[in-house]
JSON list of C-alpha atoms in Angstrom, two decimals:
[
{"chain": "I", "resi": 1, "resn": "UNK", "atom": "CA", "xyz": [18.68, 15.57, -48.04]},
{"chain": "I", "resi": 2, "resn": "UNK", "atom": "CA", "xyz": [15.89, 17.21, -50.52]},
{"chain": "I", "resi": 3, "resn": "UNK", "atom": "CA", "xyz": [17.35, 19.42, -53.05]},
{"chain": "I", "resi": 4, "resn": "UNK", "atom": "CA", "xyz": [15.12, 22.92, -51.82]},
{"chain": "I", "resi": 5, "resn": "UNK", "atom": "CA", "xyz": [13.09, 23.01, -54.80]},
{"chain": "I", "resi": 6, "resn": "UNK", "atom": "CA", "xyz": [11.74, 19.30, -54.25]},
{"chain": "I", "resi": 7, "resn": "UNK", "atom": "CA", "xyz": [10.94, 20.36, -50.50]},
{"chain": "I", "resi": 8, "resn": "UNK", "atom": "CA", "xyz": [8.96, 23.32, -52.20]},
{"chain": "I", "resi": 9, "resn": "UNK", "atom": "CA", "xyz": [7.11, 21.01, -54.80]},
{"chain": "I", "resi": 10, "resn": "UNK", "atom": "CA", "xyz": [6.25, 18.52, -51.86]},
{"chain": "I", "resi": 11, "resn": "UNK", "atom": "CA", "xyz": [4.75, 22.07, -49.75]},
{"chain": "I", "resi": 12, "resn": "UNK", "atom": "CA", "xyz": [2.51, 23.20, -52.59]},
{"chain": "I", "resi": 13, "resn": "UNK", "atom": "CA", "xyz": [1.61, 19.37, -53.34]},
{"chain": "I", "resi": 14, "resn": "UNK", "atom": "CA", "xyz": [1.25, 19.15, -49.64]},
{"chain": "I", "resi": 15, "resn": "UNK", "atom": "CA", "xyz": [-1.07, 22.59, -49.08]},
{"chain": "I", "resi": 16, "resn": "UNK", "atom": "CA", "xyz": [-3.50, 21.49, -52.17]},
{"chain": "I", "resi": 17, "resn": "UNK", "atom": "CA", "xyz": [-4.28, 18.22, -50.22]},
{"chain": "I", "resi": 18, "resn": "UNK", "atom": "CA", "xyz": [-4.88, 19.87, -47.32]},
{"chain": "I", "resi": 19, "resn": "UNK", "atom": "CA", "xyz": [-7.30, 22.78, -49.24]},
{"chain": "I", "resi": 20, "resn": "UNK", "atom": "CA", "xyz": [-8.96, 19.89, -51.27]},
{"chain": "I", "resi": 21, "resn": "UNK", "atom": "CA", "xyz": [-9.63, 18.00, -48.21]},
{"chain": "I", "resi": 22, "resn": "UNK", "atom": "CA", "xyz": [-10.54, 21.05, -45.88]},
{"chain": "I", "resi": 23, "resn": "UNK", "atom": "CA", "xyz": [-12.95, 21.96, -48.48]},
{"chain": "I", "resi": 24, "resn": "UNK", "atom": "CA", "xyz": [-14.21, 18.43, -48.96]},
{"chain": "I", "resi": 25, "resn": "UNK", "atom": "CA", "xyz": [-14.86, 18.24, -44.60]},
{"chain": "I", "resi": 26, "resn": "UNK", "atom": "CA", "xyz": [-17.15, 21.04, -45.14]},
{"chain": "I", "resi": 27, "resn": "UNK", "atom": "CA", "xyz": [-19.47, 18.49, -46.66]},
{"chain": "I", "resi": 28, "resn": "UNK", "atom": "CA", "xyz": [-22.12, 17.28, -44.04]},
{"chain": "I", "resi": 29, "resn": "UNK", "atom": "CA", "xyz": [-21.25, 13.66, -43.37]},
{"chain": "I", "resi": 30, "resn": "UNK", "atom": "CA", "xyz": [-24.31, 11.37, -45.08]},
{"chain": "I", "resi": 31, "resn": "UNK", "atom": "CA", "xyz": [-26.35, 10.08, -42.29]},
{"chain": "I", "resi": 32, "resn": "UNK", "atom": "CA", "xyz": [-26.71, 6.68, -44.59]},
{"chain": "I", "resi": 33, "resn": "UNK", "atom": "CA", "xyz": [-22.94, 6.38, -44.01]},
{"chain": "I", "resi": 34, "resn": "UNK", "atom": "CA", "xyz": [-23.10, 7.44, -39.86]},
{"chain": "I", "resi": 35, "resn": "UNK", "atom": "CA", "xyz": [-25.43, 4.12, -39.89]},
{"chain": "I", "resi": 36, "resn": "UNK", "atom": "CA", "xyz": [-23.34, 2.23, -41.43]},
{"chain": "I", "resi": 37, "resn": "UNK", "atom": "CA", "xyz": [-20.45, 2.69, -39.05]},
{"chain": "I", "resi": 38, "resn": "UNK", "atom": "CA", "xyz": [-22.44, 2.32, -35.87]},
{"chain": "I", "resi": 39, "resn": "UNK", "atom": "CA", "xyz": [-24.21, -1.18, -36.96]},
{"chain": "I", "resi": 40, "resn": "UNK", "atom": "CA", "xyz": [-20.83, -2.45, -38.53]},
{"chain": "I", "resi": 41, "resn": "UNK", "atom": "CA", "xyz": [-17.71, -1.30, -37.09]},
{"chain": "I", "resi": 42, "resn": "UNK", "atom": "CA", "xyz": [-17.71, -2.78, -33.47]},
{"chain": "I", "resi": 43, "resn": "UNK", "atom": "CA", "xyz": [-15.35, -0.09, -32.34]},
{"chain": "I", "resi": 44, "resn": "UNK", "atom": "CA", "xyz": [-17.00, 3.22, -33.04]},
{"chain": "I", "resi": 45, "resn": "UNK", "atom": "CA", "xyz": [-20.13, 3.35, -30.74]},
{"chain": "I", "resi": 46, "resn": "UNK", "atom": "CA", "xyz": [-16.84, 2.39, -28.19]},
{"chain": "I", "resi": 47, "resn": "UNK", "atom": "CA", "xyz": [-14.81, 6.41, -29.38]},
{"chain": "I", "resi": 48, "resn": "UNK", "atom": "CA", "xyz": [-15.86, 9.66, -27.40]},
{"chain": "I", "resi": 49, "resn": "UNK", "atom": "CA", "xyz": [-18.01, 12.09, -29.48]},
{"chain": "I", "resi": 50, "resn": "UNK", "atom": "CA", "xyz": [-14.38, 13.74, -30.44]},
{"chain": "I", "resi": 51, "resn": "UNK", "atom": "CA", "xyz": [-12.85, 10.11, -32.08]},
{"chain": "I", "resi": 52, "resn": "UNK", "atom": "CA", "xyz": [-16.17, 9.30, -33.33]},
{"chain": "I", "resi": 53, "resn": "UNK", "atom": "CA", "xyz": [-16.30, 12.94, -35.55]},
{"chain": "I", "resi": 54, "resn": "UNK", "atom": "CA", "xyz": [-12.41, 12.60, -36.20]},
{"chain": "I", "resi": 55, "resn": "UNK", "atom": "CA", "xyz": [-13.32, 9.13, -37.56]},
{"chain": "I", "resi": 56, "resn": "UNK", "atom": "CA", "xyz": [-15.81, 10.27, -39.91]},
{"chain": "I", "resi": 57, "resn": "UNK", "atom": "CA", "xyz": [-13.83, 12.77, -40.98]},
{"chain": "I", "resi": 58, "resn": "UNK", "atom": "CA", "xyz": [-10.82, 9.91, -42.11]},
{"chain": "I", "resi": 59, "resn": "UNK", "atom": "CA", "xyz": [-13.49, 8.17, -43.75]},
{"chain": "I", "resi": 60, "resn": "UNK", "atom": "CA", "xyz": [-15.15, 11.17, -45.63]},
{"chain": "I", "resi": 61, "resn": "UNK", "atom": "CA", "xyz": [-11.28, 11.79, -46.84]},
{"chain": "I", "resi": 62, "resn": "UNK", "atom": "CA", "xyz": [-10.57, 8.06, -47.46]},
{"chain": "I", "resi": 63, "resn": "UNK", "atom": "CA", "xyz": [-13.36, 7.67, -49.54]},
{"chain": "I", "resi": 64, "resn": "UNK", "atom": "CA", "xyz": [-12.73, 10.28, -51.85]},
{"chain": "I", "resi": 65, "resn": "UNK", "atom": "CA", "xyz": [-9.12, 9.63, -52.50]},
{"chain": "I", "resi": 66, "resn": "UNK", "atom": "CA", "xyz": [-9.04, 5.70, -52.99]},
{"chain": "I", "resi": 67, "resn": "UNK", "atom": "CA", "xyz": [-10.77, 3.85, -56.16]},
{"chain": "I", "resi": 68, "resn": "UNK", "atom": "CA", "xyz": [-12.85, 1.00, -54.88]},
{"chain": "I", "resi": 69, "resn": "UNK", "atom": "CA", "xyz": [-12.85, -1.62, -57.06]},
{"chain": "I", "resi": 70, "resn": "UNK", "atom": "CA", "xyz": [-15.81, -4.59, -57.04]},
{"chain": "I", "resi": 71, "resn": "UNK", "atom": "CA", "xyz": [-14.69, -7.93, -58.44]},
{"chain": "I", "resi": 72, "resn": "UNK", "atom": "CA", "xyz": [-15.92, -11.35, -58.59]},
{"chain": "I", "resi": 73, "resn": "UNK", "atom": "CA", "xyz": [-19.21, -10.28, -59.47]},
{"chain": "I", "resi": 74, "resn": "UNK", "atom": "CA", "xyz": [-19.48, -8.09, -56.31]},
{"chain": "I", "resi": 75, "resn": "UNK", "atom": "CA", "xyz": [-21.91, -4.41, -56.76]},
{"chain": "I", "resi": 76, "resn": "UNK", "atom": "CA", "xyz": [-20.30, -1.87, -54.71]},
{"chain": "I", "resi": 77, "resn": "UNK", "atom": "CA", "xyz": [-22.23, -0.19, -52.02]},
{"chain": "I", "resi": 78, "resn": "UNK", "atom": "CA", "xyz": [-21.61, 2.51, -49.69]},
{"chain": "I", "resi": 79, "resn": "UNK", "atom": "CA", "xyz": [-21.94, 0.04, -46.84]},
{"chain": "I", "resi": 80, "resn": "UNK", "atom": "CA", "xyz": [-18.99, -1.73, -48.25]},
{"chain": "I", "resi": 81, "resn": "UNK", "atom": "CA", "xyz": [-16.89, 1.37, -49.07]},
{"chain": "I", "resi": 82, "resn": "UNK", "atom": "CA", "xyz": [-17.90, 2.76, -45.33]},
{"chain": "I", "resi": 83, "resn": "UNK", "atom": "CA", "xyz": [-17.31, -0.58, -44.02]},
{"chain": "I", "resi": 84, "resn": "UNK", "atom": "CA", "xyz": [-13.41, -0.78, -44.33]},
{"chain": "I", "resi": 85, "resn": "UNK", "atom": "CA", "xyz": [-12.88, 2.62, -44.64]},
{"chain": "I", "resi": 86, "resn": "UNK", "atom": "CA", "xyz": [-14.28, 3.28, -40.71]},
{"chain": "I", "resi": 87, "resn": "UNK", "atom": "CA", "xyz": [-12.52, -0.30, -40.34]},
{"chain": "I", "resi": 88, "resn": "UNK", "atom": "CA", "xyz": [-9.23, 0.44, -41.78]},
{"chain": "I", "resi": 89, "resn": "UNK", "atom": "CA", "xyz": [-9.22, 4.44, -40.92]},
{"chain": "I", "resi": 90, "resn": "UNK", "atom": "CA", "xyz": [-9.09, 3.03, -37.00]},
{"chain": "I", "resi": 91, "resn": "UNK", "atom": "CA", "xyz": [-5.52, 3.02, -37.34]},
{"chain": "I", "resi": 92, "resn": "UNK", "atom": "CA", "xyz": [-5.11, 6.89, -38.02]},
{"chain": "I", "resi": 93, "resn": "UNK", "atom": "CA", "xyz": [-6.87, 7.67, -34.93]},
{"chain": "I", "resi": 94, "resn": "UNK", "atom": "CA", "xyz": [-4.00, 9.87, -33.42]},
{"chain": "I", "resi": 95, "resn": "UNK", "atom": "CA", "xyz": [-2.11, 9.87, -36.97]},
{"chain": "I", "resi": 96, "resn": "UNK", "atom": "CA", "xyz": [-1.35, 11.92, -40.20]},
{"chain": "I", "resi": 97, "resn": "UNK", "atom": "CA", "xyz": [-3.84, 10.56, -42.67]},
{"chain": "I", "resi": 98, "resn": "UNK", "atom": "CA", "xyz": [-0.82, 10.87, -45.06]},
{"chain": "I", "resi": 99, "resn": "UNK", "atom": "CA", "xyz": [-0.27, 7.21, -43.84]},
{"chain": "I", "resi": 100, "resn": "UNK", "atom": "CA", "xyz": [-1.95, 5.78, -46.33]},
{"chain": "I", "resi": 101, "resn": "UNK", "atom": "CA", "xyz": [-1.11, 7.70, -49.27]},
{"chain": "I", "resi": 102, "resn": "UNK", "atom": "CA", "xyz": [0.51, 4.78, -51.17]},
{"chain": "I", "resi": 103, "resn": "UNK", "atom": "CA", "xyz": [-2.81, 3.22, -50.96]},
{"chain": "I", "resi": 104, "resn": "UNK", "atom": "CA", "xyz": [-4.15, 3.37, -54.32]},
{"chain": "I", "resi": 105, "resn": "UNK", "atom": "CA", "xyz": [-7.19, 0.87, -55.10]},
{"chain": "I", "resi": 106, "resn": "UNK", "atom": "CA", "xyz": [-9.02, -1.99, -52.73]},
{"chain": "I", "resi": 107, "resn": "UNK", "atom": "CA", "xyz": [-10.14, -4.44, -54.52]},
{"chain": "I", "resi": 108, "resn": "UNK", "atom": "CA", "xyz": [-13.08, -6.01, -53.61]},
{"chain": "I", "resi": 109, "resn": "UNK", "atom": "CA", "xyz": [-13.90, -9.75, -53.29]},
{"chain": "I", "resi": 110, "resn": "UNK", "atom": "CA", "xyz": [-17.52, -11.40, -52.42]},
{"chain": "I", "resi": 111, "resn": "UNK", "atom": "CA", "xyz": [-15.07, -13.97, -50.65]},
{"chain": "I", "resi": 112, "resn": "UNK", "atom": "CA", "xyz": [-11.53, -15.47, -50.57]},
{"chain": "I", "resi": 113, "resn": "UNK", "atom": "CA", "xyz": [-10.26, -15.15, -53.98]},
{"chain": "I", "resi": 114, "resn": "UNK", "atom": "CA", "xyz": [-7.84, -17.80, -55.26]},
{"chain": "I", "resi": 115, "resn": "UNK", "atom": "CA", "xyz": [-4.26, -16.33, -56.60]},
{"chain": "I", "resi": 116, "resn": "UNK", "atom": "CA", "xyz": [-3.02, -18.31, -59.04]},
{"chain": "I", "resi": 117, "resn": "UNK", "atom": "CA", "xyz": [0.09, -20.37, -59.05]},
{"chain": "I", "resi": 118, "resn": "UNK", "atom": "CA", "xyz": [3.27, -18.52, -59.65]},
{"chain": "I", "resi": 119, "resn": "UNK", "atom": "CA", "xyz": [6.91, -18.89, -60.69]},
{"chain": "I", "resi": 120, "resn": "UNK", "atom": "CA", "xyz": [9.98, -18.35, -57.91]},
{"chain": "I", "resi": 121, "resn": "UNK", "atom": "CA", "xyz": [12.84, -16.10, -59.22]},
{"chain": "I", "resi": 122, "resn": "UNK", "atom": "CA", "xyz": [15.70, -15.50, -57.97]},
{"chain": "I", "resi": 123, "resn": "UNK", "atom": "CA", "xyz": [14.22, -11.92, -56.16]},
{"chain": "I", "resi": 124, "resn": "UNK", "atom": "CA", "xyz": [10.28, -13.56, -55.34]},
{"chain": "I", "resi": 125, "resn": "UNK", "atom": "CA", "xyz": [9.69, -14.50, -51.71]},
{"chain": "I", "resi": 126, "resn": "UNK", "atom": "CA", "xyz": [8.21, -18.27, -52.34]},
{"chain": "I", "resi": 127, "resn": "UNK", "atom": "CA", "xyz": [5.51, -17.71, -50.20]},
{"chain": "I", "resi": 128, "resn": "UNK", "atom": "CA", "xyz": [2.77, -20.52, -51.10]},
{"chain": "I", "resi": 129, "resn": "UNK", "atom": "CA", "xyz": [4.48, -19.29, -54.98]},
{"chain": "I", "resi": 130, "resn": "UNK", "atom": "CA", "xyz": [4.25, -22.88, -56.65]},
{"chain": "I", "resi": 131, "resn": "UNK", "atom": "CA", "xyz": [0.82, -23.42, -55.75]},
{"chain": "I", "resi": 132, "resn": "UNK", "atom": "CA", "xyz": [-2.76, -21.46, -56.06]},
{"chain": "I", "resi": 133, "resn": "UNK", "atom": "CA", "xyz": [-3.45, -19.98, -52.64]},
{"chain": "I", "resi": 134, "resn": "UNK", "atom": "CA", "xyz": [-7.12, -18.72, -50.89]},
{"chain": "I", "resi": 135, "resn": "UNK", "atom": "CA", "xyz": [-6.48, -14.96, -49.69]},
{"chain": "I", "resi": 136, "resn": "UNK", "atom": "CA", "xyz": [-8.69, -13.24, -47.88]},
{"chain": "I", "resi": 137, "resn": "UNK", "atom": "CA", "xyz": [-6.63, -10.12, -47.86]},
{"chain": "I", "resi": 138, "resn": "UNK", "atom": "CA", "xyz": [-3.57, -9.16, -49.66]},
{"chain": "I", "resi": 139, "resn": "UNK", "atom": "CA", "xyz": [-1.50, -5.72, -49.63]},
{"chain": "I", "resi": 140, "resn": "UNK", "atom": "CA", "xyz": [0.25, -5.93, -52.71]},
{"chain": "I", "resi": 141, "resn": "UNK", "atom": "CA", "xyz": [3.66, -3.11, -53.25]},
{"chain": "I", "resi": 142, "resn": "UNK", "atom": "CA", "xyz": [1.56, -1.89, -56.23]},
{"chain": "I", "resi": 143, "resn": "UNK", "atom": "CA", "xyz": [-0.49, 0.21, -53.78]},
{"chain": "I", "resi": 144, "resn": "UNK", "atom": "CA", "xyz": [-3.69, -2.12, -54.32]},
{"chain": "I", "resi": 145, "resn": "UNK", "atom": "CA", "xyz": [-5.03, -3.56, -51.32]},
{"chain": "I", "resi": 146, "resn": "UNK", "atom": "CA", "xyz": [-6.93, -7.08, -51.87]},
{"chain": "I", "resi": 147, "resn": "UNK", "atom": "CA", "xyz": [-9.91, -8.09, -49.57]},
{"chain": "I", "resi": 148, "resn": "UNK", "atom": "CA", "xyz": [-13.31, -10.46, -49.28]},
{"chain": "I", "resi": 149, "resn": "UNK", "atom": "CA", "xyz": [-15.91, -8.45, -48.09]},
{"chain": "I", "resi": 150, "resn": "UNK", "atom": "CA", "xyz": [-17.13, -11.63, -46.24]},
{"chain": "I", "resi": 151, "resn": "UNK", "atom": "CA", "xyz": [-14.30, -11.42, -43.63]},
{"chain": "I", "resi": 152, "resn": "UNK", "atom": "CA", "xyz": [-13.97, -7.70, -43.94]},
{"chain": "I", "resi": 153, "resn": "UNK", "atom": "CA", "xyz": [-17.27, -7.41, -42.74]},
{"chain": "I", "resi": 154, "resn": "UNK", "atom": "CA", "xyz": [-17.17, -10.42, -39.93]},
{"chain": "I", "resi": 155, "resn": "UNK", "atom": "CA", "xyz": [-14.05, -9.11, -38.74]},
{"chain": "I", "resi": 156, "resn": "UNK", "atom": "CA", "xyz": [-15.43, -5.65, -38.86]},
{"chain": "I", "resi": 157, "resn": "UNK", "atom": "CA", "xyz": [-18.48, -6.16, -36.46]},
{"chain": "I", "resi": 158, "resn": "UNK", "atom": "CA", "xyz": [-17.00, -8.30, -34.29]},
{"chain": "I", "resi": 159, "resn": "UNK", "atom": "CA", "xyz": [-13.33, -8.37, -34.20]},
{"chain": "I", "resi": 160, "resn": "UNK", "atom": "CA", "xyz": [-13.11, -10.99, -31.65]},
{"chain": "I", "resi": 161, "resn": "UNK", "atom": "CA", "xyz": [-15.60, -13.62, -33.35]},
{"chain": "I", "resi": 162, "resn": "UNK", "atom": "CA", "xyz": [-13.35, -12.76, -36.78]},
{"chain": "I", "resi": 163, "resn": "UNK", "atom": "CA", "xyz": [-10.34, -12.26, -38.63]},
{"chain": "I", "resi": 164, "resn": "UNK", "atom": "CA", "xyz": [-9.80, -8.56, -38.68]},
{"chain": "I", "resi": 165, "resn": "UNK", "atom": "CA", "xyz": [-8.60, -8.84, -42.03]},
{"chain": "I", "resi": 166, "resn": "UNK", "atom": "CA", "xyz": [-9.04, -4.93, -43.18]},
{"chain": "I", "resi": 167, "resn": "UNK", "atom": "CA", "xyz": [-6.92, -3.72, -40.15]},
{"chain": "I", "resi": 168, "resn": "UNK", "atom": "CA", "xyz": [-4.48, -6.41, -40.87]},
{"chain": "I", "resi": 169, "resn": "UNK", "atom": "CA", "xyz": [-3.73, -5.53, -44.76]},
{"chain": "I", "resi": 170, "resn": "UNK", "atom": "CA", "xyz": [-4.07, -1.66, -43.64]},
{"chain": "I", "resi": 171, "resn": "UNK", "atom": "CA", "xyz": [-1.62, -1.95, -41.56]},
{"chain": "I", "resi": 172, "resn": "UNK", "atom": "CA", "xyz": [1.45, -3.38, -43.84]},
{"chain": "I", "resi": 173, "resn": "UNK", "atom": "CA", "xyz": [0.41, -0.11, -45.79]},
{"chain": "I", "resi": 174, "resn": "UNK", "atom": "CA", "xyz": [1.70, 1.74, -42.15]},
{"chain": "I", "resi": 175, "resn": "UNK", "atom": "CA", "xyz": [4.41, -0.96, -41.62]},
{"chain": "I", "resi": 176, "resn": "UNK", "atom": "CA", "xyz": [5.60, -0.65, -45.35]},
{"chain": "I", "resi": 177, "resn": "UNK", "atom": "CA", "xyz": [6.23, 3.18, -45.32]},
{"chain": "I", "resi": 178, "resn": "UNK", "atom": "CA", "xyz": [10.08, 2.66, -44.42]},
{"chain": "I", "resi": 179, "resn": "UNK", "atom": "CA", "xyz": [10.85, -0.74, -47.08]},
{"chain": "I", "resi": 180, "resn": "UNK", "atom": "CA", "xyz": [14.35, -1.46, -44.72]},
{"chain": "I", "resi": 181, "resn": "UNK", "atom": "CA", "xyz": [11.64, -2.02, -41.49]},
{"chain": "I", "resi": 182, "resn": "UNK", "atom": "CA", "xyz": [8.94, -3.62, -43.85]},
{"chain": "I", "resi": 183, "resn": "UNK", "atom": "CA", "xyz": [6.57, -5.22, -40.63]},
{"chain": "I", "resi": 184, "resn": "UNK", "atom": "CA", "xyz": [7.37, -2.37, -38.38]},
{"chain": "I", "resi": 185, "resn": "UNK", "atom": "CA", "xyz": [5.34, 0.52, -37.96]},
{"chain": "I", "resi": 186, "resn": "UNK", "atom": "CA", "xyz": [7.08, 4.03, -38.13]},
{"chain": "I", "resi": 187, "resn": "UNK", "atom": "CA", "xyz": [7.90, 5.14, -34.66]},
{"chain": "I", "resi": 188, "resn": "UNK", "atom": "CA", "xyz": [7.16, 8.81, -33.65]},
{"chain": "I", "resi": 189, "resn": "UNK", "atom": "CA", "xyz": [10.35, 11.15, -33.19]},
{"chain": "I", "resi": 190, "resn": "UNK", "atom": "CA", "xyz": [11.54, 11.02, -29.65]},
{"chain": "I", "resi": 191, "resn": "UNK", "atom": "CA", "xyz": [12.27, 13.89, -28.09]},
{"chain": "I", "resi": 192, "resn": "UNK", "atom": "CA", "xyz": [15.42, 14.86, -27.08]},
{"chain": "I", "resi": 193, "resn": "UNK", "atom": "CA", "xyz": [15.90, 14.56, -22.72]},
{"chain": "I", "resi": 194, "resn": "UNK", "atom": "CA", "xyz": [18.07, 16.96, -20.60]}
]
């Protein structure tokens, strides 16, 4: 149980998000970026007009609260950063954006990205740990998300065709929320039946 004057810290925390983003929302969304999501995420010419604004709206939000990173010699764009944000966002599509608040950077790769070897301890899962490994995606517990724009955006315009790589490493940010269920995505409260 929160002691009351954490649950007040966590309202006022909680209303400033909600001002900052309200305010941000009243932002026309760029028509560049609108582009963007109907030539490269497969799934939004598929919404209603009422997903497709509620989409851009995660996006417009998602954007301005998470540091893209470019590495490997990769330039950021706004087709990148619109890319896997309409990509990723997907998954909030009937839930609190709040999902993805441990989410603090995504990293950027041109392409899979080799992780160097590393040691096993005692507390390390050995996961491919002696030996360097190709990733094309990688949530880490750090809140930085990994990715190669290569398969973000294959698996971003056509989802069957490709890996979908973005909605995969998004979603151990949902499935991570509750550490004892790490792999299984919070479940809505049920409602009590008479």
């Amino acid at each position: 149980c929160l002691a009351e004057p954490e649950r007040s810290e966590r309202k006022v925390f909680h209303w400033l998000t909600e001002r900052r983003r309200k305010h941000l929302l009243e932002q026309p969304f760029p028509e560049a970026w609108h582009a963007i999501l109907a030539a490269n995420v497969a799934a939004y010419p598929l919404l209603d007009a009422a997903e497709q604004k509620h989409l851009r709206d995660l996006v417009q939000v998602f954007i301005a609260e998470k540091n893209f990173e470019g590495a490997g010699g990769l330039e950021l764009t706004d087709e990148i950063r619109v890319t896997i944000a309409g990509t990723g966002c997907q998954l909030l599509l009937g839930r609190n954006h709040d999902l993805f608040n441990r989410m603090i950077s995504i990293v950027v790769y041109p392409s899979a990205v080799v992780v160097p070897p590393q040691s096993v301890g005692v507390f390390s899962f050995p996961r491919g740990a002696l030996r360097a490994t190709p990733v094309i995606g990688l949530a880490t517990p750090v809140g930085t998300l990994v990715l190669a724009w290569d398969h973000a955006l294959r698996g971003a315009r056509d989802a069957p065709a490709g890996c979908q790589t973005v909605i995969h490493e998004f979603s151990h940010e949902i499935a991570c929320l509750d550490s004892a269920a790490c792999g299984t995505p919070p479940s809505p409260p049920h409602k009590a039946t008479h």
